[in-house]
Short mmCIF file of C-alpha atoms (C1' of nucleotides) in Angstrom, two decimals:
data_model
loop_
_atom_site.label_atom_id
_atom_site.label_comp_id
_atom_site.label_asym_id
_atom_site.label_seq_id
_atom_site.Cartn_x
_atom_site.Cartn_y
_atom_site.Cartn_z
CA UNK S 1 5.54 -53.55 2.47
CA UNK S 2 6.21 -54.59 -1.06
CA UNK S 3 9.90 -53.46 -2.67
CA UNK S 4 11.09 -53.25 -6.31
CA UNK S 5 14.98 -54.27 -6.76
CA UNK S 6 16.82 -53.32 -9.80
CA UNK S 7 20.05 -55.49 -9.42
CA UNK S 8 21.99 -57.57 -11.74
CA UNK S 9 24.05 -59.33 -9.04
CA UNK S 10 21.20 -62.23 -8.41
CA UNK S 11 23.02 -63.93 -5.14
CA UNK S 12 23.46 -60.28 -3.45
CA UNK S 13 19.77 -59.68 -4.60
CA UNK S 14 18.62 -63.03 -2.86
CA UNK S 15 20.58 -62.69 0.33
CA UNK S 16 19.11 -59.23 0.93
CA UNK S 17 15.39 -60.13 -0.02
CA UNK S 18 15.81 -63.55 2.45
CA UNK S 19 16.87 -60.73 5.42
CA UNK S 20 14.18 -57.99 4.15
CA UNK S 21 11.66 -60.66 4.74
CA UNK S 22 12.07 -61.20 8.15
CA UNK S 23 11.51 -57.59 8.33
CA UNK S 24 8.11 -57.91 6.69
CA UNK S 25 9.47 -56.46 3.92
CA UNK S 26 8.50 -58.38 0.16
CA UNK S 27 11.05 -57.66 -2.30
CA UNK S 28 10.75 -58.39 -5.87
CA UNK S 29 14.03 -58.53 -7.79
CA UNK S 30 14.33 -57.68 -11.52
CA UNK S 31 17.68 -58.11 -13.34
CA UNK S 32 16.95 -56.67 -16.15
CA UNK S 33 15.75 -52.72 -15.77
CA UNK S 34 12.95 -52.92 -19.16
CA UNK S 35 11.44 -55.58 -17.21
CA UNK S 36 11.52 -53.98 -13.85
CA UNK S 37 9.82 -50.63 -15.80
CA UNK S 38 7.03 -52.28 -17.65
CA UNK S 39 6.32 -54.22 -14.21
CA UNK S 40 6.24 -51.05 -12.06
CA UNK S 41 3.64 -49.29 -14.80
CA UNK S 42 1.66 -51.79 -13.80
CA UNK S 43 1.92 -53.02 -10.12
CA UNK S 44 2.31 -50.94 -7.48
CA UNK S 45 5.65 -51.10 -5.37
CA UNK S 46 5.91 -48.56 -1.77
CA UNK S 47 9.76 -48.36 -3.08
CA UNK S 48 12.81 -49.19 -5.06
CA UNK S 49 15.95 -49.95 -4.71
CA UNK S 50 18.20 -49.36 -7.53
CA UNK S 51 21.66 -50.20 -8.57
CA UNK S 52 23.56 -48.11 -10.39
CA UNK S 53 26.40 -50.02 -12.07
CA UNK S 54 24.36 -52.32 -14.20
CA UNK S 55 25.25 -53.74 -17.51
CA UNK S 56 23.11 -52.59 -20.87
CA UNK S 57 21.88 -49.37 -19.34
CA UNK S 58 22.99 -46.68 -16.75
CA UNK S 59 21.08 -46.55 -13.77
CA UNK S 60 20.39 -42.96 -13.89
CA UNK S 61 18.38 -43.37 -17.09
CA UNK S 62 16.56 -45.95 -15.43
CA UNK S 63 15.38 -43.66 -13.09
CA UNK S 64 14.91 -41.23 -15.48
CA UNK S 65 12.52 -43.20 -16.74
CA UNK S 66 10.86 -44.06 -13.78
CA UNK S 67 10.45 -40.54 -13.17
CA UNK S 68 8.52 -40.09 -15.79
CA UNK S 69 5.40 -41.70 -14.45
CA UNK S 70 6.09 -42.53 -11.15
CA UNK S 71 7.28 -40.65 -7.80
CA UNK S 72 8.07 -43.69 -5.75
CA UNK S 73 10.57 -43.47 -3.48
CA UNK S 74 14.11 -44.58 -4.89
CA UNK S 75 17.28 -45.57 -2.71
CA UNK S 76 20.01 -45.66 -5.34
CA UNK S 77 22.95 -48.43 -4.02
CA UNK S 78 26.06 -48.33 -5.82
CA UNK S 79 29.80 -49.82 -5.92
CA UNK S 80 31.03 -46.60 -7.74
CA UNK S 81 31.54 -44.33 -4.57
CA UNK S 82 31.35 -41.52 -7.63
CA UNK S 83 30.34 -38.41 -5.77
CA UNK S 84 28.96 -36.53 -9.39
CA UNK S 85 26.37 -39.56 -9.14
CA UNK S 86 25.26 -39.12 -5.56
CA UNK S 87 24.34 -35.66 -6.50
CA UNK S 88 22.41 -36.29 -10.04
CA UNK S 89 20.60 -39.16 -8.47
CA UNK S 90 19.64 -36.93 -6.20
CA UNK S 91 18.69 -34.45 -8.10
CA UNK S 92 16.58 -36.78 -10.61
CA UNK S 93 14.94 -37.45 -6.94
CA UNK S 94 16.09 -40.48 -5.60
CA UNK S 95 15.27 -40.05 -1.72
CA UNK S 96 18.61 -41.67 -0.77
CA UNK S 97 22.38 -43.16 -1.29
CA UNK S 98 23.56 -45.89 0.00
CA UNK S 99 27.00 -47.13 -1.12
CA UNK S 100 27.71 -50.54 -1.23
CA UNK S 101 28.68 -52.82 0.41
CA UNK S 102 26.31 -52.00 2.77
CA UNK S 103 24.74 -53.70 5.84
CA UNK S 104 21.12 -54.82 4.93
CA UNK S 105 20.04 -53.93 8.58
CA UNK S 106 20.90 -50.16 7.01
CA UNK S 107 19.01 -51.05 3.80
CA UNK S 108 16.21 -51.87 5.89
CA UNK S 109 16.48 -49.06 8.48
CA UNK S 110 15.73 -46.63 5.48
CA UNK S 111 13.11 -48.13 3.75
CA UNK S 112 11.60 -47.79 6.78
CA UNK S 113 12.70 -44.31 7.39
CA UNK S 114 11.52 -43.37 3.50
CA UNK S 115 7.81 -44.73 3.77
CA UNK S 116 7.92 -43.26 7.08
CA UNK S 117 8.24 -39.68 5.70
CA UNK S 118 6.22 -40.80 2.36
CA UNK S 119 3.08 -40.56 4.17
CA UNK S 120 3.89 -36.91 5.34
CA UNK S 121 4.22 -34.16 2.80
CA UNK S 122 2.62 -31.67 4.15
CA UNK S 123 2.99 -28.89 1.31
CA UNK S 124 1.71 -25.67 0.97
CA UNK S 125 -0.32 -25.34 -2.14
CA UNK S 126 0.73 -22.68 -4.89
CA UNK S 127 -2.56 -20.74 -5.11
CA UNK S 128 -4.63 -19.52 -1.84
CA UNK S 129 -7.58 -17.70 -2.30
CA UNK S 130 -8.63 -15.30 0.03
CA UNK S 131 -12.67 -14.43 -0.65
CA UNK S 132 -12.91 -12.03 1.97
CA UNK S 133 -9.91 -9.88 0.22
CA UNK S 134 -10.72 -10.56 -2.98
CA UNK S 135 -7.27 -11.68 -3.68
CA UNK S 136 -5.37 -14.77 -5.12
CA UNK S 137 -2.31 -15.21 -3.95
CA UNK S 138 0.19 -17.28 -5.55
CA UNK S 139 3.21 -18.80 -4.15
CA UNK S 140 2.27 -16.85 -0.95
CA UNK S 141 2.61 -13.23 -3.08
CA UNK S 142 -1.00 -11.31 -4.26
CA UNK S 143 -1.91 -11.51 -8.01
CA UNK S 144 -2.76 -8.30 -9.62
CA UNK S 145 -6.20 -9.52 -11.09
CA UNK S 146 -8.63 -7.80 -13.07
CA UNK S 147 -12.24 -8.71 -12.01
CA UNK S 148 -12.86 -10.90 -14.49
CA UNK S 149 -9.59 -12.69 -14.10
CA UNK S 150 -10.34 -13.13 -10.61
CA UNK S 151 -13.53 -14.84 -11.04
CA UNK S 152 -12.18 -16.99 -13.81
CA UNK S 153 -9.13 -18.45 -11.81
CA UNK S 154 -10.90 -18.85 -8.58
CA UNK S 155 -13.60 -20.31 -10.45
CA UNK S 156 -11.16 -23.40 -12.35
CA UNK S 157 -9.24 -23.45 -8.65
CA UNK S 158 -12.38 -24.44 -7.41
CA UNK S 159 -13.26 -26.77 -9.87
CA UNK S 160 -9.35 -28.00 -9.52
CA UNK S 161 -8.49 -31.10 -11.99
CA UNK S 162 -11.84 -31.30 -13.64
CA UNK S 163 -12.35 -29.41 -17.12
CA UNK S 164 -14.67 -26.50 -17.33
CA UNK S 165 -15.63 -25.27 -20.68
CA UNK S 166 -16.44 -21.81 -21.79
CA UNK S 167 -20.12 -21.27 -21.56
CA UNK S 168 -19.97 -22.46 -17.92
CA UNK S 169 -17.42 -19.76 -16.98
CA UNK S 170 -19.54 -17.31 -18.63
CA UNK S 171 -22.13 -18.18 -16.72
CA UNK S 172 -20.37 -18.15 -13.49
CA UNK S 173 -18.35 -15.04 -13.54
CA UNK S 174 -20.49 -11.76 -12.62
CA UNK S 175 -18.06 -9.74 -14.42
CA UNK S 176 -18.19 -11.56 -17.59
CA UNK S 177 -21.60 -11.22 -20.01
CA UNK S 178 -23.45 -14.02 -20.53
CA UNK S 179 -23.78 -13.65 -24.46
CA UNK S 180 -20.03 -12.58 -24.67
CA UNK S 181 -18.13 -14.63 -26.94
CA UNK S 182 -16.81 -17.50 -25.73
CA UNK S 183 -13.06 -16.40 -27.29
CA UNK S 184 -13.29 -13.67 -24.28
CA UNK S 185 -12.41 -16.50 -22.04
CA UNK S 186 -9.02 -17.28 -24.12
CA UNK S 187 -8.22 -13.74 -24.04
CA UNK S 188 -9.01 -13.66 -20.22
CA UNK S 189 -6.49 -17.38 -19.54
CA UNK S 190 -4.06 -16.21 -21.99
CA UNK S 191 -3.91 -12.97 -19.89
CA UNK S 192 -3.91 -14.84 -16.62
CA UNK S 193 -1.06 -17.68 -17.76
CA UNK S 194 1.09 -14.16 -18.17
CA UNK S 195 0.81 -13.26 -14.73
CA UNK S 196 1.54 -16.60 -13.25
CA UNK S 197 4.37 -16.92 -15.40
CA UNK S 198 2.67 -20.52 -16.87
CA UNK S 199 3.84 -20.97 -20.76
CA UNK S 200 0.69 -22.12 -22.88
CA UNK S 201 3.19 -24.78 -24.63
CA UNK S 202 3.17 -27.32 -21.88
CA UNK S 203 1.23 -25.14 -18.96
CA UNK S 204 1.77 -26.23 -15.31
CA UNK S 205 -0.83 -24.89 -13.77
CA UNK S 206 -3.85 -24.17 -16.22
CA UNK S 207 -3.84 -26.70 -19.09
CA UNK S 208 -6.47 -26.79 -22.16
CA UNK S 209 -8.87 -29.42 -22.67
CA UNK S 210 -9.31 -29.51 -26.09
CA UNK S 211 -12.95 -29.24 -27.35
CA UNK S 212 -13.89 -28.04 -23.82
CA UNK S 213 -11.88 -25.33 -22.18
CA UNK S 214 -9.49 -25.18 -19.27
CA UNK S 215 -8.56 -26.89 -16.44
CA UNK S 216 -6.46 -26.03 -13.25
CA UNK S 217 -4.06 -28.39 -11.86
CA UNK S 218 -2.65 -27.85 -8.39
CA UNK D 1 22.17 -16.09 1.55
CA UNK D 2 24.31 -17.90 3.50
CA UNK D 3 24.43 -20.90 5.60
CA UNK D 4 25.92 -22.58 8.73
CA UNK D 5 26.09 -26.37 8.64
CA UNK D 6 26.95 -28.30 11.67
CA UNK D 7 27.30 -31.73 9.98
CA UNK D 8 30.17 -34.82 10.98
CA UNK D 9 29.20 -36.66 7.77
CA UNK D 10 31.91 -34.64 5.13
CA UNK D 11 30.29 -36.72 2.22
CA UNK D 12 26.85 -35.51 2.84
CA UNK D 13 27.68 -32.12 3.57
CA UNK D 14 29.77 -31.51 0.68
CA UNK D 15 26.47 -32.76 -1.67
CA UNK D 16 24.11 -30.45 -0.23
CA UNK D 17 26.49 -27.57 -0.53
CA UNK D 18 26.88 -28.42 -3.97
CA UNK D 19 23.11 -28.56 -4.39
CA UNK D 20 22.01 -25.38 -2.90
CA UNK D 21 24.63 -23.44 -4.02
CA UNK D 22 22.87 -24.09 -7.40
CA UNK D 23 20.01 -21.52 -5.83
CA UNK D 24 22.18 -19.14 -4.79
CA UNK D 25 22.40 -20.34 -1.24
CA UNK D 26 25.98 -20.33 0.21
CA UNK D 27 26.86 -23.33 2.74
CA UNK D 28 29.86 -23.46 5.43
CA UNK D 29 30.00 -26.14 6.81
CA UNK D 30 31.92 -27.30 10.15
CA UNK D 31 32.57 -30.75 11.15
CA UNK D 32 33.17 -29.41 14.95
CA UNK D 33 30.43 -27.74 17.06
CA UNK D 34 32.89 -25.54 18.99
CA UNK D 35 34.84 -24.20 16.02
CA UNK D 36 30.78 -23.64 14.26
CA UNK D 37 29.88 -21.93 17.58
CA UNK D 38 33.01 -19.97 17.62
CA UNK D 39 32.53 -18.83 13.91
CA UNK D 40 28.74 -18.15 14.68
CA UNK D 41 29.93 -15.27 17.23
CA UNK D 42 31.61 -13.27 14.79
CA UNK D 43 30.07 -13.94 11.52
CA UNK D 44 26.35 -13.50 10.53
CA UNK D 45 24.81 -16.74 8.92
CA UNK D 46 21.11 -16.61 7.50
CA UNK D 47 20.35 -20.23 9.16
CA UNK D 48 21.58 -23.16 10.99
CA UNK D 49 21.32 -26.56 9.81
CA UNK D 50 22.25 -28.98 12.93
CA UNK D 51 22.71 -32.47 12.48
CA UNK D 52 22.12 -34.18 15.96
CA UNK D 53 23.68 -37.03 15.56
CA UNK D 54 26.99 -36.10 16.15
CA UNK D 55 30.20 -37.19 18.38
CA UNK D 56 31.60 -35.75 21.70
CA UNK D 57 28.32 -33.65 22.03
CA UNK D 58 24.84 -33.40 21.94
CA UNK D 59 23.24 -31.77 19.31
CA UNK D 60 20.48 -30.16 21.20
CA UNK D 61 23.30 -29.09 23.92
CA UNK D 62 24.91 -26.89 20.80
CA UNK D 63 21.52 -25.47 20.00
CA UNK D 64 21.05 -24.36 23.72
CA UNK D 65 24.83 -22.92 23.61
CA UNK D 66 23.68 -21.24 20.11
CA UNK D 67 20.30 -20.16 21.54
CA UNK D 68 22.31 -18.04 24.65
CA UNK D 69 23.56 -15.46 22.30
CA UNK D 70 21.45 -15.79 18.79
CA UNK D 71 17.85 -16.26 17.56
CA UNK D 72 18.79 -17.73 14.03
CA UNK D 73 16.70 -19.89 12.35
CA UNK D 74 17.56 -23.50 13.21
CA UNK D 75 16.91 -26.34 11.04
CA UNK D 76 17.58 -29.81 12.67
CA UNK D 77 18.31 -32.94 11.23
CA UNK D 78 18.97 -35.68 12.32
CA UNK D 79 19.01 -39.82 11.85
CA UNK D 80 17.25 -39.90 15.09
CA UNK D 81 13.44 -40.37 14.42
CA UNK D 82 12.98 -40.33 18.55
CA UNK D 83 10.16 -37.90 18.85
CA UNK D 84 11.35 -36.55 22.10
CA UNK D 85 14.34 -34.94 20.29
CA UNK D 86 12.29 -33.20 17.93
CA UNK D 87 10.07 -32.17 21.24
CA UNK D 88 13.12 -31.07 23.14
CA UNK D 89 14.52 -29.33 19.78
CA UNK D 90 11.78 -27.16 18.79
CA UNK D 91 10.99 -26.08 22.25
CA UNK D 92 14.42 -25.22 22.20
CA UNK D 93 13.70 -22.70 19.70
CA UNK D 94 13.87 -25.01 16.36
CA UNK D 95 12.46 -23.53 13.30
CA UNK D 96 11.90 -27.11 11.69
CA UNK D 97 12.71 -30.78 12.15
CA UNK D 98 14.05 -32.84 9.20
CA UNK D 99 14.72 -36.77 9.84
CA UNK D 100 17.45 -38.49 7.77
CA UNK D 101 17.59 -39.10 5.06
CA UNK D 102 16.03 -35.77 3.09
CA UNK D 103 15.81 -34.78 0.06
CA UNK D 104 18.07 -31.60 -0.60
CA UNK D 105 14.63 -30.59 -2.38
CA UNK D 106 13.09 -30.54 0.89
CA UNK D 107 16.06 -28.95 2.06
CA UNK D 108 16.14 -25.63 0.05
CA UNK D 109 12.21 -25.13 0.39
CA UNK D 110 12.35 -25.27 3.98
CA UNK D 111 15.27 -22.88 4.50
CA UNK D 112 13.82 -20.10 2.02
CA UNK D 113 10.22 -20.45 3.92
CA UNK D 114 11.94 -19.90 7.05
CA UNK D 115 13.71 -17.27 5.96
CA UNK D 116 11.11 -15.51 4.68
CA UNK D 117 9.15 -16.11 7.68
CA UNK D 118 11.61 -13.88 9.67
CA UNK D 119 11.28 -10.71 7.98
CA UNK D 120 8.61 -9.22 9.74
CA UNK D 121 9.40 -6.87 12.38
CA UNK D 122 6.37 -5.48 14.13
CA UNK D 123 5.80 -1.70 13.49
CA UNK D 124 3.91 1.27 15.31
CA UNK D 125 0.91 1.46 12.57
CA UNK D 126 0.17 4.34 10.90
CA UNK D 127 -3.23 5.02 11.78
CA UNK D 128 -4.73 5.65 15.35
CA UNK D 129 -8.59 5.60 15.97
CA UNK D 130 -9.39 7.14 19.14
CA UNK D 131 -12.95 7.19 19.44
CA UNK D 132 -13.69 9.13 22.33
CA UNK D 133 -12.19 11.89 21.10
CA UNK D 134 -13.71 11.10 17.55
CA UNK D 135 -10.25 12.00 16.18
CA UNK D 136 -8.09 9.87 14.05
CA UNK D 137 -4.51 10.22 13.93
CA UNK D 138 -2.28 9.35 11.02
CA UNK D 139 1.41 9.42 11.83
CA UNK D 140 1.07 10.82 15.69
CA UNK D 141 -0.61 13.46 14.17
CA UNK D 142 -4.46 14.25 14.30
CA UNK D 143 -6.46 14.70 10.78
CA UNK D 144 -8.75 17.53 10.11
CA UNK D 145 -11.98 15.26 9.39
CA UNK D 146 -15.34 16.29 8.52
CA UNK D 147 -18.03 14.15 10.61
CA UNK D 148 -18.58 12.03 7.58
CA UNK D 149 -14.93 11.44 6.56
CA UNK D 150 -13.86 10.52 10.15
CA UNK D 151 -16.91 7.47 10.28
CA UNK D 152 -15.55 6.35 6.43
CA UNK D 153 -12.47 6.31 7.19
CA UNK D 154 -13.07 5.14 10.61
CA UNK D 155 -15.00 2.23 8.90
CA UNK D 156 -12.14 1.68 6.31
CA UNK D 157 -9.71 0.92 9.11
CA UNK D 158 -11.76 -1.31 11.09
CA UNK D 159 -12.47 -3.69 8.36
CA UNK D 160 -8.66 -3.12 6.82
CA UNK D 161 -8.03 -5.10 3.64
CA UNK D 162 -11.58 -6.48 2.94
CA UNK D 163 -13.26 -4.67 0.22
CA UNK D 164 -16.22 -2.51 1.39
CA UNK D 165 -18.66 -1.68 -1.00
CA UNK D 166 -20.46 1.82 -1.94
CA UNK D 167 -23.74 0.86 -0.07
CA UNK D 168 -22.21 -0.43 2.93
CA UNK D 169 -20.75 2.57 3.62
CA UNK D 170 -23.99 3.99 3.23
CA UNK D 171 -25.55 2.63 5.61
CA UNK D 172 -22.84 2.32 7.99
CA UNK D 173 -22.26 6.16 8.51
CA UNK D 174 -24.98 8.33 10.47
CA UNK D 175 -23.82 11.13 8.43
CA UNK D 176 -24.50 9.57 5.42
CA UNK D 177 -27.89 9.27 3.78
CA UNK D 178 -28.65 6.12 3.21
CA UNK D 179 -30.52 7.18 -0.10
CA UNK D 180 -27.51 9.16 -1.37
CA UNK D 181 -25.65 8.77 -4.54
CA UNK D 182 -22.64 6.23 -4.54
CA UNK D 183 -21.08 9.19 -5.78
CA UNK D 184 -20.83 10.76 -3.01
CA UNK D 185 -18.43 8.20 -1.48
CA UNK D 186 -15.91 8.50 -3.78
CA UNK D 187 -15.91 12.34 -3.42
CA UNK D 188 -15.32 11.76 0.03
CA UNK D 189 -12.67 8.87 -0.71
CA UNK D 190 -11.13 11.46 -2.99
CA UNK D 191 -10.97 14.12 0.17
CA UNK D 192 -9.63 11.48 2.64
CA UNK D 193 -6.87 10.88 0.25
CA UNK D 194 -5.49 14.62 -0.49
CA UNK D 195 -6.07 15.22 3.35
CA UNK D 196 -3.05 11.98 4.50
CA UNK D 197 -1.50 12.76 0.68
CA UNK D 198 -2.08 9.34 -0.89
CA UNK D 199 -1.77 9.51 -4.47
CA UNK D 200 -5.36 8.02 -6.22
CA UNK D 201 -3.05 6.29 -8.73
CA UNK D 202 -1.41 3.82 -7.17
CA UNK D 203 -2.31 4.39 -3.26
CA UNK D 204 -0.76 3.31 -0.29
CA UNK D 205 -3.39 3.06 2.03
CA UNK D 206 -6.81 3.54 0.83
CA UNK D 207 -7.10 1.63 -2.40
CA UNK D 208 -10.44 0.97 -4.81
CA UNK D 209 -11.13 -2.05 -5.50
CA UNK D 210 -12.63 -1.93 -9.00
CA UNK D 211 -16.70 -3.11 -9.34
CA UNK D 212 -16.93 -3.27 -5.43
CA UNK D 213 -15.74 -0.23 -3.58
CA UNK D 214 -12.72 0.60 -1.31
CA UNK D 215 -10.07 -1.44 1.18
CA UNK D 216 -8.00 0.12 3.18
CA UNK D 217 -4.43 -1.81 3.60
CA UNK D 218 -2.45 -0.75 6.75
"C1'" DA A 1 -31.08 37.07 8.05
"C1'" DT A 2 -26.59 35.70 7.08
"C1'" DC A 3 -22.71 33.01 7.25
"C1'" DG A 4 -19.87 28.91 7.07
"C1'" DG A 5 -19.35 24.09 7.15
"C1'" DC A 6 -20.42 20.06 4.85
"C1'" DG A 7 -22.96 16.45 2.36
"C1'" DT A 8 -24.63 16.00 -2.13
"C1'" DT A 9 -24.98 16.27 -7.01
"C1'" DA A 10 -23.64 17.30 -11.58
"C1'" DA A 11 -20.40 17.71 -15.03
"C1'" DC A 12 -16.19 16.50 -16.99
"C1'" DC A 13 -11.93 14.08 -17.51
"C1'" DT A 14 -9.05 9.95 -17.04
"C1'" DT A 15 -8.34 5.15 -16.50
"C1'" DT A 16 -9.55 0.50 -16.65
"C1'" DC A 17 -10.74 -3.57 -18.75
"C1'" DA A 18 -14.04 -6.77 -21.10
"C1'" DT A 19 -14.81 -7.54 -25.70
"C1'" DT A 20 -14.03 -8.04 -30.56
"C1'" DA A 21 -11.38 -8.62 -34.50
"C1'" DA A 22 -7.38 -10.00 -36.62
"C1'" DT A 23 -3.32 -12.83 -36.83
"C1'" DA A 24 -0.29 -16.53 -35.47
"C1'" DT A 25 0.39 -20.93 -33.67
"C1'" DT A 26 -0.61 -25.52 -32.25
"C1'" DC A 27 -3.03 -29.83 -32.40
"C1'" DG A 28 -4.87 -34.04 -34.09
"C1'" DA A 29 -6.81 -36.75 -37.39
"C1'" DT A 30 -6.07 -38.41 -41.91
"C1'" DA M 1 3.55 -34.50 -43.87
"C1'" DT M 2 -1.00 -31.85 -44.64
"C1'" DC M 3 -5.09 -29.70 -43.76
"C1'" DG M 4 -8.71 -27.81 -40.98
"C1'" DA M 5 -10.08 -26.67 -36.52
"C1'" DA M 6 -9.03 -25.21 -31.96
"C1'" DT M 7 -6.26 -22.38 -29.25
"C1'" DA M 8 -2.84 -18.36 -28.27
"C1'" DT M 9 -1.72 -13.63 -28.72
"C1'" DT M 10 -1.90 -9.01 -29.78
"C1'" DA M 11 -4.00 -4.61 -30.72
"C1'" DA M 12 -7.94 -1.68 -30.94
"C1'" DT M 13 -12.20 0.02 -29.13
"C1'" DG M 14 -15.72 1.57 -26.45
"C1'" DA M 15 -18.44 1.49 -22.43
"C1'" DA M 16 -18.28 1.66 -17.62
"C1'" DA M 17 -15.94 2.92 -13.39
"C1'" DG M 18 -13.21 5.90 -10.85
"C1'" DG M 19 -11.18 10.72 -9.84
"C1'" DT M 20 -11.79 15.61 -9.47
"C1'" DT M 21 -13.71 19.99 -9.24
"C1'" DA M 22 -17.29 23.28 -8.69
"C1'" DA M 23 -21.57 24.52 -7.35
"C1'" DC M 24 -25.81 23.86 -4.82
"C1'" DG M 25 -28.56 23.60 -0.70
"C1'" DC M 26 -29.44 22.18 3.90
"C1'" DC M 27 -28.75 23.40 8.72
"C1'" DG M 28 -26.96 25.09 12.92
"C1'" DA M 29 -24.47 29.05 14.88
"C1'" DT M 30 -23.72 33.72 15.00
#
DNA sequence: ATCGGCGTTAACCTTTCATTAATATTCGAT
DNA sequence: ATCGAATATTAATGAAAGGTTAACGCCGAT
């Protein structure tokens, strides 16, 4: 198991990786969180640990940061006891707390525990669709959906993640005409995104692809 | 909705209660099993999050004591990853199993599927096929069918909320020609519904699915 | 023969929804 | 920033589908 460490105290750092080791756990410290960022962008760690009272930068904006291209798991270690911390470390989704001083048998008892539970997420997915009703359901409630609607959506949900442009939707949907325009199909998404609730400016489930057509993310 | 939390760690159970009250979900939490079982008697909680790990007793011995005079939905938690526990827990009537540490994420999502899980009570259905008799009752109370209504209707229930097309029908009913107009069917969808009063716009039981036919939802 | 029940069709009205056009907004390259 | 192109949104329209009613005609029972 390879670990990032964010942690400006360098002798606590090296007395914890020496113990982790024995564990068969390979930690890589950084004491300096820009370094520790552009590293992790580019090699890939099964967690971090993170301490919150650095100098330069708060911790929190490190993982801020972090969050914004990577879902690793992050224990968060701390001298401030600061409860208002706990809960917006938390919240930024660090998987755990662990207040220093600590004992590194704990440290290691939860890296183990977080990688454990990493390789479980067993999530139901947002969109089902049910062929034999004829329905869509999303977040486990039916869509009202026009034919055409429901042709189109199942259609990019089947096609999930890769880009499907225009022409090929008209092609594929029964309910749609083959020599319709293709601006029928923006009408038809932009009708869609309204009943899922998914705001064109930044979508989360059906995104453009500029140039091509639409995509579904699940 | 509101919560019971059986949890010996204040710290952690003052952050989660801070966390979901944020989605309207209202924690009390009780750092002693017999005052929680106590409160349980007289007050009505939503769900039970038990923490197993605790002093003096044995977490799964509370949720057998719990489980003697309530059926609420039981989250465990616990620092514990033994598998036997979570065995012994959700034959004991667990909903879920979460092993320290969780995200309060994970948390909220699992309580508000479980609680929607629960509201389902089974019901007497409203329509009764009774074939030798060739009658079908709706509400305890037998319908004045013509031959061909009873076997479309008949047909309706039997394949309840799939969408069965014009021609189908067709050929499914004896007293049907199977050369007849699709017309026809919806006359006779139109007499099924004024005979059990459900309103064409916007119909309880027998709806039309646009392009295909009918389905009839129970 | 005649009658009544019932499936069928025809005619007519209402509703639905794909499509188009028109307008506003966003995007990306320069 | 600026411009042109792609996308988003809204309203209007018209054709197709569904709903309803009345009338027709087949067929068995009287």
């Amino acid at each position: 198991m390879k670990v990032a460490m964010i942690e400006d105290d360098i002798e606590l750092a090296e007395i914890l990786s020496e113990y982790l080791k024995k564990y068969g756990i390979d930690v890589t410290n950084f004491d300096d969180p820009y370094v520790a960022i552009s590293a992790m962008r580019i090699e890939d760690f099964d967690a971090l640990i993170l301490d919150l009272t650095l100098p330069e930068m708060d911790g929190l904006d490190i993982l801020k940061k972090i969050r914004e291209f990577s879902d690793i798991p992050v224990i968060i270690s701390s001298a401030r006891s600061d409860l208002s911390d706990k809960v917006i470390g938390l919240e930024l989704g660090a998987d755990d707390y662990l207040p220093k001083p600590y004992d590194p048998k704990e440290l290691e008892a939860r890296l183990k525990a977080i990688t454990r539970r990493r390789t479980k997420p067993p999530k139901e997915p947002d969109f089902k669709i049910y062929k034999n009703r004829r329905e869509i359901h999303f977040k486990s409630k039916p869509l009202h959906l026009t034919p055409a609607e429901y042709e189109v959506l199942g259609y990019l949900i089947e096609h999930q993640n890769q880009p499907v442009d225009r022409e090929e939707l008209l092609y594929a949907c029964e309910n749609l005409s083959e020599n319709a325009s293709e601006k029928t199909i923006d009408v038809i998404i932009s009708r869609i995104r309204q009943k899922i609730g998914d705001e064109p400016k930044n979508p989360r489930y059906i995104q453009s692809v500029r140039g091509i057509g639409y995509k579904f993310v699940p």
